Amino acid sequence: MPTSDRDARSSLVWFRRDLRVRDNPALLAALEEGTTTALFVVDPALWAGSGPARRAWLAANVLALAERIPLTIHHGDPREVVPRVAAGRRVHVAAETTPYGRRRDEAVGREVELVATGSPYAVGPGLVRNGSGGPYQVFSAFARAWREHGWPEPAPTPRSPAIEPGQSDPRALGLLEDAVAGAPFDLPPAGEDAAWRRWRAFRDAGLHDYDVARDRPHHDGTSRLSPYLHLGVLHPRSLLAEVAHTSTYATELAWREFYADVLWHAPGSAWADLRPALAGMRYDDPEDAVEAWRTGTTGYPVVDAGMRQLLHTGWMHNRVRMITASFLTKDLHVWWPVGARHFLDLLIDGDVASNNHGWQWVAGTGTDASPYFRVFNPVTQGLKFDPDGDYVRRWVPELAHLPGRVAHEPWRSDVGHEHDYPVRIVDHAEERREALERYQAARR
Ligand SMILES: Cc1cc2nc3c(=O)[nH]c(=O)nc-3n(C[C@H](O)[C@H](O)[C@H](O)COP(=O)(O)OP(=O)(O)OC[C@H]3O[C@@H](n4cnc5c(N)ncnc54)[C@H](O)[C@@H]3O)c2cc1C
């Protein structure tokens, strides 16, 4: 409760996955109360569980926000830090919808008055319901209802937000600065202005042929906004205001909303099969093969190109995410959380809802799952979506000497392995048969 007249007119806004000033309803709600303190807390539980690229990306965007507004930065368990900094003031947030975020906010909410305005989604998870009030199980039905539900216009940008500078914890600042300095590779430019520049460049030059270009991993045909959307440097509502709601781009954003909705209703699906139909499935634990998958040395060019793109940039093209996930689950017969964990360690857009349900879609255990008998063929997929072999040559230098399509089938060339490109670790046709047998047995 407010402790003085001054406190009665001031509040706290706690930034989490909403590192922006534009289109930020929680910030506006805090400012409506008068002066506010803007807080970011480096949470050791999340920090320790992130790899260096993810930490650097988060840190760079927090520091970019701190250049725009006076941001008070602390380190520690938010359950302890937020009540201390709030000192009796009301705390404004955008609702968090992941299992960890919900638990944390419930705990913080027992100590302070927590006011949630908006969420990282155009339509908050849990709000799109079917005729009987339950969640949608299938994406196409969800997307239709999501469009019908609609979303508000972007919130106005505060002109000169009345934010009080606070005392940051030097240790927290040091962690952030060290993380940026320790980035394992060049990250995309951080911050809201960079995110908007990227969006405008894509909107003006890429959106018109997105339907086709988005499936070409070598082509820069997608928006590359996922790392910004993940941290809320940009809100999807701002993008939806600039595209047709029936466009393919809006549909892709709907996938993000769908998976957040699935996780909202079934928090346990973060790390376990959403559908129990394959509970009896037999999985392997082939350590060497999983290591070859992680390091991009499976002998299947498009799989290796994707895994190396991930290692060297913290991002992977969507088509190749599906191919590499299929390879781990169906060619190596590994349970999907093993791969989901690896992706989450490395992806700078790593998002538990989109990632883990993307994995389950491929593995056949999720909502709206691809039929279990659909096994991606890494060679035909490569030839179809990277017909000239450019993507493979870009990421696998051992294949750079192979012209055109040959890069996808080095074993067909006399010189295909002359630069030590590994031989295939498994025979796809055999493993496909094996996967189908296991799926059929599990379903019985
Ligand atoms: C196994 C697997 C793991 C994935 N892990 C993640 C993840 O951790 N984080 C993540 O943001 N996306 C994930 N995706 C979805 C998708 O691959 C990425 O969102 C996309 O590649 C990001 O690139 P982009 O911003 O250029 O996408 P665009 O094609 O420009 O799409 C625009 C936005 O729509 C959303 N989107 C597009 N496709 C999907 C999808 N299939 N599922 C959910 N949202 C989507 C993203 O927010 C994306 O930024 C995963 C997909 C698979 C198959």
GROMACS .gro file of N, CA, C and O and ligand atoms in nm, residues 202 210 214 222-227 229-230 249 252-253 255-256 259 315-318 321-322 325 343-344 347 349-352 354-356 358-359 362, ligand 1:
model
  201
  202PHE      N    1   1.186  -0.526  -4.426
  202PHE     CA    2   1.119  -0.648  -4.470
  202PHE      C    3   0.981  -0.614  -4.530
  202PHE      O    4   0.944  -0.664  -4.635
  210TYR      N    5   0.672  -1.304  -4.974
  210TYR     CA    6   0.695  -1.386  -4.854
  210TYR      C    7   0.637  -1.526  -4.870
  210TYR      O    8   0.700  -1.625  -4.829
  214ARG      N    9   0.967  -1.749  -4.819
  214ARG     CA   10   0.987  -1.789  -4.679
  214ARG      C   11   1.031  -1.934  -4.666
  214ARG      O   12   1.079  -1.975  -4.561
  222THR      N   13   1.249  -1.412  -4.495
  222THR     CA   14   1.159  -1.401  -4.380
  222THR      C   15   1.197  -1.276  -4.301
  222THR      O   16   1.302  -1.216  -4.324
  223SER      N   17   1.114  -1.239  -4.206
  223SER     CA   18   1.135  -1.109  -4.141
  223SER      C   19   1.252  -1.108  -4.044
  223SER      O   20   1.304  -1.002  -4.011
  224ARG      N   21   1.292  -1.225  -3.995
  224ARG     CA   22   1.400  -1.234  -3.895
  224ARG      C   23   1.366  -1.153  -3.769
  224ARG      O   24   1.455  -1.102  -3.700
  225LEU      N   25   1.239  -1.143  -3.740
  225LEU     CA   26   1.199  -1.065  -3.623
  225LEU      C   27   1.183  -1.150  -3.498
  225LEU      O   28   1.162  -1.097  -3.388
  226SER      N   29   1.194  -1.283  -3.510
  226SER     CA   30   1.167  -1.368  -3.394
  226SER      C   31   1.251  -1.332  -3.271
  226SER      O   32   1.199  -1.331  -3.160
  227PRO      N   33   1.380  -1.297  -3.285
  227PRO     CA   34   1.455  -1.261  -3.163
  227PRO      C   35   1.398  -1.135  -3.097
  227PRO      O   36   1.400  -1.124  -2.974
  229LEU      N   37   1.075  -1.027  -3.129
  229LEU     CA   38   0.943  -1.060  -3.075
  229LEU      C   39   0.957  -1.136  -2.944
  229LEU      O   40   0.879  -1.118  -2.851
  230HIS      N   41   1.058  -1.222  -2.937
  230HIS     CA   42   1.075  -1.302  -2.816
  230HIS      C   43   1.094  -1.215  -2.692
  230HIS      O   44   1.040  -1.245  -2.586
  249TYR      N   45   0.166  -1.365  -4.352
  249TYR     CA   46   0.248  -1.317  -4.242
  249TYR      C   47   0.168  -1.316  -4.111
  249TYR      O   48   0.218  -1.360  -4.006
  252GLU      N   49   0.144  -1.659  -3.977
  252GLU     CA   50   0.265  -1.705  -3.907
  252GLU      C   51   0.268  -1.650  -3.764
  252GLU      O   52   0.304  -1.720  -3.670
  253LEU      N   53   0.227  -1.524  -3.751
  253LEU     CA   54   0.220  -1.468  -3.615
  253LEU      C   55   0.116  -1.543  -3.532
  253LEU      O   56   0.131  -1.560  -3.411
  255TRP      N   57   0.062  -1.857  -3.543
  255TRP     CA   58   0.125  -1.979  -3.488
  255TRP      C   59   0.188  -1.950  -3.352
  255TRP      O   60   0.179  -2.029  -3.258
  256ARG      N   61   0.253  -1.836  -3.344
  256ARG     CA   62   0.315  -1.798  -3.216
  256ARG      C   63   0.209  -1.785  -3.108
  256ARG      O   64   0.227  -1.829  -2.994
  259TYR      N   65   0.065  -2.141  -3.007
  259TYR     CA   66   0.149  -2.220  -2.918
  259TYR      C   67   0.151  -2.163  -2.776
  259TYR      O   68   0.157  -2.237  -2.678
  315TRP      N   69   2.040  -1.867  -3.471
  315TRP     CA   70   1.912  -1.864  -3.541
  315TRP      C   71   1.915  -1.973  -3.648
  315TRP      O   72   2.022  -2.010  -3.696
  316MET      N   73   1.800  -2.027  -3.683
  316MET     CA   74   1.793  -2.124  -3.793
  316MET      C   75   1.664  -2.101  -3.868
  316MET      O   76   1.562  -2.066  -3.809
  317HIS      N   77   1.672  -2.120  -3.999
  317HIS     CA   78   1.554  -2.101  -4.083
  317HIS      C   79   1.444  -2.202  -4.047
  317HIS      O   80   1.475  -2.317  -4.016
  318ASN      N   81   1.318  -2.159  -4.054
  318ASN     CA   82   1.207  -2.245  -4.010
  318ASN      C   83   1.204  -2.380  -4.082
  318ASN      O   84   1.186  -2.484  -4.019
  321ARG      N   85   1.462  -2.590  -3.937
  321ARG     CA   86   1.428  -2.635  -3.801
  321ARG      C   87   1.345  -2.763  -3.811
  321ARG      O   88   1.364  -2.858  -3.734
  322MET      N   89   1.252  -2.766  -3.906
  322MET     CA   90   1.167  -2.885  -3.919
  322MET      C   91   1.250  -3.006  -3.966
  322MET      O   92   1.233  -3.117  -3.915
  325ALA      N   93   1.484  -3.122  -3.682
  325ALA     CA   94   1.407  -3.183  -3.573
  325ALA      C   95   1.357  -3.321  -3.614
  325ALA      O   96   1.359  -3.416  -3.536
  343PHE      N   97   1.811  -2.666  -2.876
  343PHE     CA   98   1.767  -2.545  -2.947
  343PHE      C   99   1.752  -2.428  -2.849
  343PHE      O  100   1.796  -2.317  -2.876
  344LEU      N  101   1.689  -2.455  -2.736
  344LEU     CA  102   1.666  -2.346  -2.639
  344LEU      C  103   1.797  -2.290  -2.583
  344LEU      O  104   1.806  -2.174  -2.549
  347LEU      N  105   1.931  -2.088  -2.941
  347LEU     CA  106   1.852  -1.993  -3.021
  347LEU      C  107   1.838  -1.859  -2.951
  347LEU      O  108   1.796  -1.855  -2.834
  349ASP      N  109   1.614  -1.659  -3.038
  349ASP     CA  110   1.468  -1.641  -3.028
  349ASP      C  111   1.406  -1.752  -2.944
  349ASP      O  112   1.284  -1.767  -2.941
  350GLY      N  113   1.490  -1.833  -2.877
  350GLY     CA  114   1.443  -1.951  -2.805
  350GLY      C  115   1.325  -1.922  -2.714
  350GLY      O  116   1.337  -1.844  -2.620
  351ASP      N  117   1.214  -1.985  -2.743
  351ASP     CA  118   1.089  -1.953  -2.674
  351ASP      C  119   1.022  -2.085  -2.640
  351ASP      O  120   1.000  -2.168  -2.729
  352VAL      N  121   0.994  -2.104  -2.513
  352VAL     CA  122   0.949  -2.238  -2.471
  352VAL      C  123   0.819  -2.279  -2.540
  352VAL      O  124   0.803  -2.396  -2.577
  354SER      N  125   0.688  -2.170  -2.854
  354SER     CA  126   0.705  -2.196  -2.998
  354SER      C  127   0.803  -2.309  -3.021
  354SER      O  128   0.783  -2.393  -3.111
  355ASN      N  129   0.910  -2.313  -2.945
  355ASN     CA  130   1.013  -2.414  -2.967
  355ASN      C  131   0.960  -2.553  -2.931
  355ASN      O  132   0.962  -2.646  -3.012
  356ASN      N  133   0.910  -2.567  -2.810
  356ASN     CA  134   0.877  -2.701  -2.763
  356ASN      C  135   0.753  -2.756  -2.834
  356ASN      O  136   0.744  -2.877  -2.856
  358GLY      N  137   0.681  -2.658  -3.148
  358GLY     CA  138   0.733  -2.683  -3.282
  358GLY      C  139   0.796  -2.822  -3.288
  358GLY      O  140   0.775  -2.900  -3.381
  359TRP      N  141   0.871  -2.855  -3.184
  359TRP     CA  142   0.931  -2.989  -3.175
  359TRP      C  143   0.824  -3.096  -3.168
  359TRP      O  144   0.832  -3.200  -3.234
  362VAL      N  145   0.663  -3.170  -3.500
  362VAL     CA  146   0.745  -3.258  -3.585
  362VAL      C  147   0.743  -3.401  -3.531
  362VAL      O  148   0.730  -3.498  -3.607
  445LIG     C1  149   1.153  -2.732  -3.415
  445LIG     C2  150   1.115  -2.587  -3.419
  445LIG     C3  151   1.158  -2.500  -3.319
  445LIG     C4  152   1.121  -2.365  -3.319
  445LIG     N1  153   1.164  -2.283  -3.217
  445LIG     C5  154   1.123  -2.153  -3.214
  445LIG     C6  155   1.161  -2.067  -3.107
  445LIG     O1  156   1.229  -2.108  -3.012
  445LIG     N2  157   1.123  -1.937  -3.111
  445LIG     C7  158   1.047  -1.888  -3.214
  445LIG     O2  159   1.015  -1.769  -3.212
  445LIG     N3  160   1.007  -1.967  -3.314
  445LIG     C8  161   1.043  -2.097  -3.319
  445LIG     N4  162   1.005  -2.177  -3.422
  445LIG     C9  163   0.917  -2.122  -3.526
  445LIG    C10  164   0.991  -2.060  -3.647
  445LIG     O3  165   1.089  -2.146  -3.695
  445LIG    C11  166   1.052  -1.924  -3.615
  445LIG     O4  167   0.959  -1.840  -3.551
  445LIG    C12  168   1.099  -1.853  -3.741
  445LIG     O5  169   1.193  -1.932  -3.810
  445LIG    C13  170   1.159  -1.719  -3.705
  445LIG     O6  171   1.209  -1.654  -3.818
  445LIG     P1  172   1.142  -1.522  -3.872
  445LIG     O7  173   1.122  -1.424  -3.763
  445LIG     O8  174   1.221  -1.477  -3.990
  445LIG     O9  175   1.001  -1.576  -3.917
  445LIG     P2  176   0.888  -1.518  -4.016
  445LIG    O10  177   0.868  -1.619  -4.123
  445LIG    O11  178   0.925  -1.380  -4.059
  445LIG    O12  179   0.760  -1.517  -3.927
  445LIG    C14  180   0.719  -1.404  -3.849
  445LIG    C15  181   0.699  -1.442  -3.707
  445LIG    O13  182   0.592  -1.536  -3.696
  445LIG    C16  183   0.619  -1.626  -3.588
  445LIG     N5  184   0.628  -1.763  -3.642
  445LIG    C17  185   0.654  -1.799  -3.770
  445LIG     N6  186   0.647  -1.935  -3.782
  445LIG    C18  187   0.618  -1.982  -3.660
  445LIG    C19  188   0.598  -2.113  -3.607
  445LIG     N7  189   0.605  -2.224  -3.684
  445LIG     N8  190   0.573  -2.126  -3.476
  445LIG    C20  191   0.562  -2.017  -3.395
  445LIG     N9  192   0.579  -1.890  -3.440
  445LIG    C21  193   0.607  -1.873  -3.570
  445LIG    C22  194   0.752  -1.585  -3.528
  445LIG    O14  195   0.728  -1.501  -3.419
  445LIG    C23  196   0.818  -1.510  -3.643
  445LIG    O15  197   0.913  -1.416  -3.599
  445LIG    C24  198   1.040  -2.314  -3.424
  445LIG    C25  199   0.998  -2.401  -3.525
  445LIG    C26  200   1.034  -2.535  -3.523
  445LIG    C27  201   0.987  -2.626  -3.633
   0.00000   0.00000   0.00000
